[in-house]
XYZ file of C-alpha atoms in Angstrom:
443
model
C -4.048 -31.996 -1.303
C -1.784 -29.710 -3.126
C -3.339 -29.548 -6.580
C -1.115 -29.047 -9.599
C 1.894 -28.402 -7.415
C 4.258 -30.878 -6.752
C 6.619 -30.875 -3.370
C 8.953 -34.056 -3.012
C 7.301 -36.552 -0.187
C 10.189 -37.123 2.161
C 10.707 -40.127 4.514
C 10.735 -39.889 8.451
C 14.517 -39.985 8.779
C 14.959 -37.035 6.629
C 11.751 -35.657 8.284
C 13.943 -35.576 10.963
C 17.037 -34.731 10.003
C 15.404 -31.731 8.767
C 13.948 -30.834 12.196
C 17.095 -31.885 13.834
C 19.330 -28.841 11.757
C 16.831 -26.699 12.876
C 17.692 -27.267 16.587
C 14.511 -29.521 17.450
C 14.844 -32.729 19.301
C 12.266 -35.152 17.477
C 12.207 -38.312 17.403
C 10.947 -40.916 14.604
C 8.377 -42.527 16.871
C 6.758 -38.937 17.135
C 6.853 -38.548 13.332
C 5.112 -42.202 12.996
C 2.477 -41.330 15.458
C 2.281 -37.833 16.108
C -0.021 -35.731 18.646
C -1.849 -32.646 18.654
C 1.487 -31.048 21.141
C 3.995 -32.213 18.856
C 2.384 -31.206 15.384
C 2.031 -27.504 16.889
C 5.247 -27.319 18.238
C 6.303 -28.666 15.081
C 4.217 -26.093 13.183
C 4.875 -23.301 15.124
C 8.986 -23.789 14.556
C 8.390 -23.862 10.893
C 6.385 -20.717 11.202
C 8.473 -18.679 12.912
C 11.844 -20.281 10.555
C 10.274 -18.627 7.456
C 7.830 -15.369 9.078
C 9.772 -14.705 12.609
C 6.774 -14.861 14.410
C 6.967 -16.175 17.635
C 4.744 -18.316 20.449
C 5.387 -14.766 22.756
C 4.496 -12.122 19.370
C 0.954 -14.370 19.010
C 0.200 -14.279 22.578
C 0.500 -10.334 22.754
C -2.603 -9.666 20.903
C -4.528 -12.421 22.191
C -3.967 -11.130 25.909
C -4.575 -7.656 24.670
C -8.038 -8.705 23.365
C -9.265 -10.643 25.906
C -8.372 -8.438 29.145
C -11.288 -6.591 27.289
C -13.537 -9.908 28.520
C -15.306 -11.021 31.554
C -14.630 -14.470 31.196
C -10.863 -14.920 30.262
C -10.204 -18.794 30.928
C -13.042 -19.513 28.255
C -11.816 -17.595 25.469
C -8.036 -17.564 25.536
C -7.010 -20.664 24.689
C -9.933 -20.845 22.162
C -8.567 -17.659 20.618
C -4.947 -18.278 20.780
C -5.766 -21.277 18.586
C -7.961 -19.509 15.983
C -5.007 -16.952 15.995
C -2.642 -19.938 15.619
C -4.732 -21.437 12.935
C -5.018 -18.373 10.543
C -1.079 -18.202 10.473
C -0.656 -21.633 9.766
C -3.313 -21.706 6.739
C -1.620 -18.655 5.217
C 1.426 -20.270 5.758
C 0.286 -23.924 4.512
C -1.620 -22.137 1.060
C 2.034 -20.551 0.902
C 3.658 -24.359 0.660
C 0.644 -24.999 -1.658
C -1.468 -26.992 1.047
C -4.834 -24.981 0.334
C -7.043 -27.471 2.864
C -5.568 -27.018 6.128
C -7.631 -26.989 8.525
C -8.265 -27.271 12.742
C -8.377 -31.246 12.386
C -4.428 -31.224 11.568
C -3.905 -29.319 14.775
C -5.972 -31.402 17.051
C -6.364 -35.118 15.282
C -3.447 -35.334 13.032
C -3.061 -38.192 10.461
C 0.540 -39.760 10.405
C 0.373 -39.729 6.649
C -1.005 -36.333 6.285
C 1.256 -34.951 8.978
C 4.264 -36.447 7.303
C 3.272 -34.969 3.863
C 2.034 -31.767 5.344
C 5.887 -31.659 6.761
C 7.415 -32.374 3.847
C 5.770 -29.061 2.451
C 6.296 -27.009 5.073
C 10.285 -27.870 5.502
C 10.488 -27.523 1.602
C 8.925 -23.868 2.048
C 11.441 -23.576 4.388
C 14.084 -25.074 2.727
C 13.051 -22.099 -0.231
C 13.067 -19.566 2.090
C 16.503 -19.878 3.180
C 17.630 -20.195 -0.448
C 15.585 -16.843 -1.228
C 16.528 -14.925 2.368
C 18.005 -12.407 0.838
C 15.370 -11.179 -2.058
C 12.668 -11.705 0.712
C 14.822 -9.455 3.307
C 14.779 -6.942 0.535
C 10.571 -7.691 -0.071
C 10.811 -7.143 3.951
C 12.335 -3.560 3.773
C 10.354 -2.729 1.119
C 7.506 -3.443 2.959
C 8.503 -1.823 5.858
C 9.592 0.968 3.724
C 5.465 1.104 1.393
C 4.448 1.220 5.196
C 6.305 4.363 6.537
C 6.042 6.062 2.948
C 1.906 5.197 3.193
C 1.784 6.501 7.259
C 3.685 9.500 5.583
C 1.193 10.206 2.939
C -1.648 9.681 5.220
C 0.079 12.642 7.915
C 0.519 14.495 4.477
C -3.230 14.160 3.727
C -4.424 14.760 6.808
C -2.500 17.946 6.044
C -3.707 18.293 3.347
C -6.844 18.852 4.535
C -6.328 20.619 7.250
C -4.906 23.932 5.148
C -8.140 22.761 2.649
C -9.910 23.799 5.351
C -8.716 27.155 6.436
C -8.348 27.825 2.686
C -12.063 27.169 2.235
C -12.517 28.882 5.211
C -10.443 32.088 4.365
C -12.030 32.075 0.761
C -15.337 32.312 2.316
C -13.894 34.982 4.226
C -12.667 36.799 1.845
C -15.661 35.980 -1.276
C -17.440 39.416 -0.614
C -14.258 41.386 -0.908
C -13.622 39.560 -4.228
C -16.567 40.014 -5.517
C -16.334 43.422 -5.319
C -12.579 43.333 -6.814
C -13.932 41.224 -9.367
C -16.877 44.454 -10.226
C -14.014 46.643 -9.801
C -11.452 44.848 -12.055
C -14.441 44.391 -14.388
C -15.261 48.317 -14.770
C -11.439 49.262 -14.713
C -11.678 46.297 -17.642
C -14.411 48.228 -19.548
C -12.673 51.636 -18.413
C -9.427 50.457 -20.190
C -10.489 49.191 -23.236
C -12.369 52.722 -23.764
C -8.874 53.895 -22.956
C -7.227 52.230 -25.005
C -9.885 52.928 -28.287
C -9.191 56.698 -26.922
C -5.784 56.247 -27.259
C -5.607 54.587 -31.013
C -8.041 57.719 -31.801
C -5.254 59.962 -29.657
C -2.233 58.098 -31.781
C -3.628 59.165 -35.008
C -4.835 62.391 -33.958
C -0.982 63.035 -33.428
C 0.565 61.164 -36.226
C -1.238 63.463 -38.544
C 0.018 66.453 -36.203
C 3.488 65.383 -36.683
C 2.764 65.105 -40.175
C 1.477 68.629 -40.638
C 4.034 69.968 -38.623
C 6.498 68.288 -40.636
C 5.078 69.997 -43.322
C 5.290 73.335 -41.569
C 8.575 73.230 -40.599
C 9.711 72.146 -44.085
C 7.648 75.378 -45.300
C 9.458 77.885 -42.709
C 13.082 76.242 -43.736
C 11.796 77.509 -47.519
C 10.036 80.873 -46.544
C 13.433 80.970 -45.063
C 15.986 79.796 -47.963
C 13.549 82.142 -50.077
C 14.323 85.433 -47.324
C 18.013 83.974 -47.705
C 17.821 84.204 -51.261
C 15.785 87.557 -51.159
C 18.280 89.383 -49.537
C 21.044 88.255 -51.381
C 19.219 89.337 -54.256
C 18.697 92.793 -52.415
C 22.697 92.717 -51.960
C 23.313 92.278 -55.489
C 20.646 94.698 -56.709
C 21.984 97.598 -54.359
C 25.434 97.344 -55.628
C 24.020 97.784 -59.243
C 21.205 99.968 -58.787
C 21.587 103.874 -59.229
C 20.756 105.485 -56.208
C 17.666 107.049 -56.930
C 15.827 108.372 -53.607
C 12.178 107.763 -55.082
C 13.092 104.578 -55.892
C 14.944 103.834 -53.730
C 12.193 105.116 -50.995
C 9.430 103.006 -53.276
C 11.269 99.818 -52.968
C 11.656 100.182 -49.199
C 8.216 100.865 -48.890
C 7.586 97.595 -51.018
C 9.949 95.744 -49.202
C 9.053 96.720 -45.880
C 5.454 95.900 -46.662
C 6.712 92.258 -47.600
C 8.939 92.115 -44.500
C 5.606 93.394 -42.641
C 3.825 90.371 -44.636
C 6.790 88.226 -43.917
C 6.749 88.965 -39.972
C 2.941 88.547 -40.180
C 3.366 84.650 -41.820
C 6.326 84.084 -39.506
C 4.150 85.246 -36.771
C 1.780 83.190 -37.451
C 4.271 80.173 -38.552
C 5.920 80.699 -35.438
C 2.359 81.362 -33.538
C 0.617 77.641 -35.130
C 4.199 75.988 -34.163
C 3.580 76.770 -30.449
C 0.217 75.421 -30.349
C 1.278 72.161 -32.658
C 4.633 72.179 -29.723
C 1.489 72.165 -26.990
C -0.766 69.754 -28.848
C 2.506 67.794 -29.038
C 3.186 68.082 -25.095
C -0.334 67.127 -24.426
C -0.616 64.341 -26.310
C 2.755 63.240 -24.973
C 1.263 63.704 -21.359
C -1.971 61.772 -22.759
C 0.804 58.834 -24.335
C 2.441 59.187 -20.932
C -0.822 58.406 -18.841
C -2.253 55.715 -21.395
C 0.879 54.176 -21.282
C 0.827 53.848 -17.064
C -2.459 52.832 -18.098
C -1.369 50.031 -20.317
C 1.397 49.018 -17.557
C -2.181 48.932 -14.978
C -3.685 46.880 -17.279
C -0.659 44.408 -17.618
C -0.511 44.015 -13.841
C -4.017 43.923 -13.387
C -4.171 41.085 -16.470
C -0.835 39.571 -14.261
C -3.564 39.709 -11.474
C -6.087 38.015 -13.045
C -4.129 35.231 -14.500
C -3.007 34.603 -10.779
C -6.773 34.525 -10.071
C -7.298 32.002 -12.869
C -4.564 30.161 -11.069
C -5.567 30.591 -7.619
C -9.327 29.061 -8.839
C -7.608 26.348 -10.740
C -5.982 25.424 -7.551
C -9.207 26.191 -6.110
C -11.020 23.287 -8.308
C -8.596 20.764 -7.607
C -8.740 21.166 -4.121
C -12.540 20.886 -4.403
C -11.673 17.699 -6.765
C -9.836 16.082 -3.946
C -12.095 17.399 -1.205
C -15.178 15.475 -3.428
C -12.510 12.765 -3.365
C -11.406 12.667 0.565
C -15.549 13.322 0.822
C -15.764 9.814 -0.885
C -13.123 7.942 0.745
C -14.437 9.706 4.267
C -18.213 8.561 3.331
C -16.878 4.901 2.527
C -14.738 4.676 5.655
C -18.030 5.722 7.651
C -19.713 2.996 5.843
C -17.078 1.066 6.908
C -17.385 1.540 9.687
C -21.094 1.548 9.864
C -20.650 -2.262 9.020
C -17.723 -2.999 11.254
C -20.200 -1.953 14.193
C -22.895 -4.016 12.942
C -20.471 -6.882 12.697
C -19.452 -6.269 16.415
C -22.766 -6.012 17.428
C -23.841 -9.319 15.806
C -20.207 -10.681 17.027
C -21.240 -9.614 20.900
C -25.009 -11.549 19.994
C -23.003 -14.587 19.139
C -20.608 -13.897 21.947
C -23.185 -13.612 24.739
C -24.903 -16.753 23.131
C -22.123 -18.814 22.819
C -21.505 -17.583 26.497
C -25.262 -18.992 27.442
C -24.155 -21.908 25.310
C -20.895 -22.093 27.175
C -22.909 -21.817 30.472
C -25.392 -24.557 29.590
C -22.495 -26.436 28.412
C -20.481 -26.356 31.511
C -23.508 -27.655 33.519
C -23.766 -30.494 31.314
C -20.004 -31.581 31.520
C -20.360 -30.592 35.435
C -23.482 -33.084 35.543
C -22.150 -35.264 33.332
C -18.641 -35.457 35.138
C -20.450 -36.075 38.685
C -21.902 -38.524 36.752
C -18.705 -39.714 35.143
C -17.171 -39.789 38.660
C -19.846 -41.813 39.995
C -19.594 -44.496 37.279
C -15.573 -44.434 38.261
C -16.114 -45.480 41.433
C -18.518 -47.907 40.533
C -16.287 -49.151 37.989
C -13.676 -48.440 40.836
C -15.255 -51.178 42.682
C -16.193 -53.747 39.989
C -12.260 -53.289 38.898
C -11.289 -54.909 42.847
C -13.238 -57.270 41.969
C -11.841 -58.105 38.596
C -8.523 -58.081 40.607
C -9.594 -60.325 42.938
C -10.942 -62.544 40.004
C -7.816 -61.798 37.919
C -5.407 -63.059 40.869
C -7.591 -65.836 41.216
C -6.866 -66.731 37.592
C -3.269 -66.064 37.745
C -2.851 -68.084 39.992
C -4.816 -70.999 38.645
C -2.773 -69.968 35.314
C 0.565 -70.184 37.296
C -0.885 -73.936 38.832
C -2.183 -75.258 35.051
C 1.402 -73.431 33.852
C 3.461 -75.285 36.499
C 1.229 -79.296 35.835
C 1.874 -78.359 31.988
C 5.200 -78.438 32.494
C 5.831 -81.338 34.676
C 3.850 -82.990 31.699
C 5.744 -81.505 29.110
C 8.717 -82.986 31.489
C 7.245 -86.792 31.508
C 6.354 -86.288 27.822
C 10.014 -85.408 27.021
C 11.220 -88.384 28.962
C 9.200 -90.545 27.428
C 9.700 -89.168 24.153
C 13.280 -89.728 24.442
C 12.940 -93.180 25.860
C 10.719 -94.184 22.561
C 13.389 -92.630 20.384
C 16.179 -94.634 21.954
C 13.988 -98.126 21.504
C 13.178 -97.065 17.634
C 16.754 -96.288 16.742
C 18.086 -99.681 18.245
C 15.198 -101.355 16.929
C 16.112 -99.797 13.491
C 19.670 -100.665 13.958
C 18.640 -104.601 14.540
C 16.411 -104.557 12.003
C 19.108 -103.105 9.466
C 21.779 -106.077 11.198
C 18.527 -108.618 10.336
C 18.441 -107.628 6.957
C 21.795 -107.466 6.068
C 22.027 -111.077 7.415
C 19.309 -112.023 5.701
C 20.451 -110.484 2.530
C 23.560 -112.269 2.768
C 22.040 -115.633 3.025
C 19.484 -115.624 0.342
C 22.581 -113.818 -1.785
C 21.157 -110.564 -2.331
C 22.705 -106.749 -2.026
C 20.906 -104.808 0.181
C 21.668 -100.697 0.252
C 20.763 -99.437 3.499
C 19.417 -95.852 3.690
């Protein structure tokens, strides 16, 4: 009955001794020969000892389902003890008792009952050693349960700003699609930019370059005027001053300082447009840099959007997912109705059954009741008879003992005559013994 495991067998005073420290009046005779009232009271104790479920907790739901039922008196107590039943099997494959069944409830064996209590009270028995790491399974448990009614709020959450996302992105899909032309062309428009502006960044290196050059050519044409008029200085103070010379050379002179004026002129005329070029392709640096920083936020924006639709795709993953669990509940639930609707067929024929049934036992107890009486009747009779009997017993009773009386006496009587006929025979043959000189032993 309990397979590979083993659970020590115990005998009917520790049986009860057992039962006794848990506060339950039981006697051996019950244990011997116990009854369908006993072995569930029994049963029930030991349940509640280990799971804390009482008689009142297993009523509860029982009431609670039937006040659903028209006929209450034929299903509660039938209920009550399937209900009854499916606690103690869990809790008998628990003490390793896998074949449990209704027949230990209603016809128990004395053997089996005695072995099926020497499991449960060892269960027990483990329990109490183990109270403390099954407290701890308890809280856990009750713990899993609030954590998994959190979760399911949480999901139900979940779903619920899944759904005015969804809705709000279908809202808002025409104004990103536009965005996402606009970003798109402002894409295109910046990478034309930016080629401009590489074209733009050369164009003015090689400015900067000639106008390094320039500059470095007007510091010379300068040095060399520098030079030049020290020269001039020098050549005055040793010159004679000769007006026709002197007059040529200043025309010469001034014709160079004309020239001069006319390359510093220009010089000075090619450094303000290289100064404006510069300007203007600072202005140009200045706007393809706010372009760069445009195209940094709008890349900034973009990754966001990458983001956002990443997000996006896992909510749709565990929208397909919630879509699956919702589809399989509905299936469950698809099944659970067929179930109740074959469970109502059964129902309303086990009612007909139940119907027929009682009009059978109500026939069949008139009929009973009839063959009382008549067996009622027959029974006077039998006491008449019986009486009769008695007291012929009491009169053969009462002659068999004045015989047994007589008997006695006479018994008595023929004991007395053998034992002084023994003792005369004995004096005989000791007298005899004596005369024909012989030793007799008497015994």
């Amino acid at each position: 009955m309990a397979g590979q495991y083993w659970f020590p067998s115990m005998s009917v005073s520790e049986i009860v001794e057992a039962f006794s420290g848990w506060g339950l009046s039981v006697s051996p005779q019950s244990v011997v020969h116990p009854s369908s009232d006993f072995v569930t009271k029994i049963y029930t104790a030991c349940l509640q000892q280990v799971t804390g479920i009482t008689d009142l907790e297993l009523q509860r739901p029982v009431q609670s389902a039937v006040n659903t039922l028209d006929y209450i008196d034929i299903y509660h107590t039938a209920l009550a003890q399937n209900i009854l039943l499916m606690h103690l099997q869990r809790f008998a494959r628990a003490a390793k008792i896998n074949d449990f069944t209704a027949k230990d409830l209603a016809f128990p064996e004395p053997d089996r009952t005695r072995s099926i209590f020497s499991a449960f009270i060892n269960l027990v028995k483990f329990s109490e050693q183990c109270e403390s790491f099954i407290t701890g399974l308890k809280n856990q448990s009750s713990s899993v349960m609030k954590e998994r009614e959190r979760t399911i709020d949480k999901r139900a959450e979940a779903e619920k700003r899944l759904t005015t996302i969804k809705a709000k992105m279908a809202e808002d899909e025409p104004a990103c699609e536009k965005y996402r032309i606009e970003n798109e062309q402002i894409t295109a428009y910046l990478m034309s930019c930016k080629e401009k502006q590489l074209d733009l960044l050369a164009t003015i290196k090689a400015l900067k370059e000639e106008k390094n050059k320039h500059i470095q050519r007007k510091e010379a044409i300068h040095a060399e005027m520098d030079a030049l008029t020290d020269n001039i200085g020098r050549v005055r103070s040793r010159i004679v001053q000769s007006p026709d010379r002197i007059k040529r050379n200043i025309i010469t002179m001034g014709s160079t300082a004309s020239e001069d004026k006319k390359t510093v002129a220009m010089n000075e005329t090619k450094i303000r447009d290289l100064q404006a070029k510069i300007n203007a392709l600072l202005n140009i640096e200045k706007d393809v840099r706010s372009c760069v920083e445009g195209l940094r936020s709008i890349e900034k924006e973009i990754r966001a959007l990458e983001e956002h639709k990443k997000e996006l795709s896992d909510f749709k993953d565990q929208l397909s997912k919630k879509t699956a669990d919702y589809n399989d509940l509905i299936s469950q639930r698809d099944r659970a109705h067929m179930q109740l609707s074959k469970a109502e067929e059964k129902m309303a024929r086990a009612q007909k059954h139940a119907t027929d049934k009682r009009t059978a036992s109500q026939q069949t107890l008139e009929r009973l009741k009839q063959d009382y009486e008549k067996m009622a009747l027959e029974r006077q009779d039998n006491d008449k008879n019986v009486e009769q009997m008695r007291l012929q017993a009491d009169e053969i009773e009462h002659e068999m003992a004045d015989h047994l009386k007589r008997s006695q006496g006479e018994l008595n009587e023929l004991l007395t005559e053998y034992w002084t006929l023994r003792h005369a025979t004995e004096v005989y043959m000791e007298m005899l013994a004596n005369k024909l000189g012989m030793q007799v032993t008497s015994t």
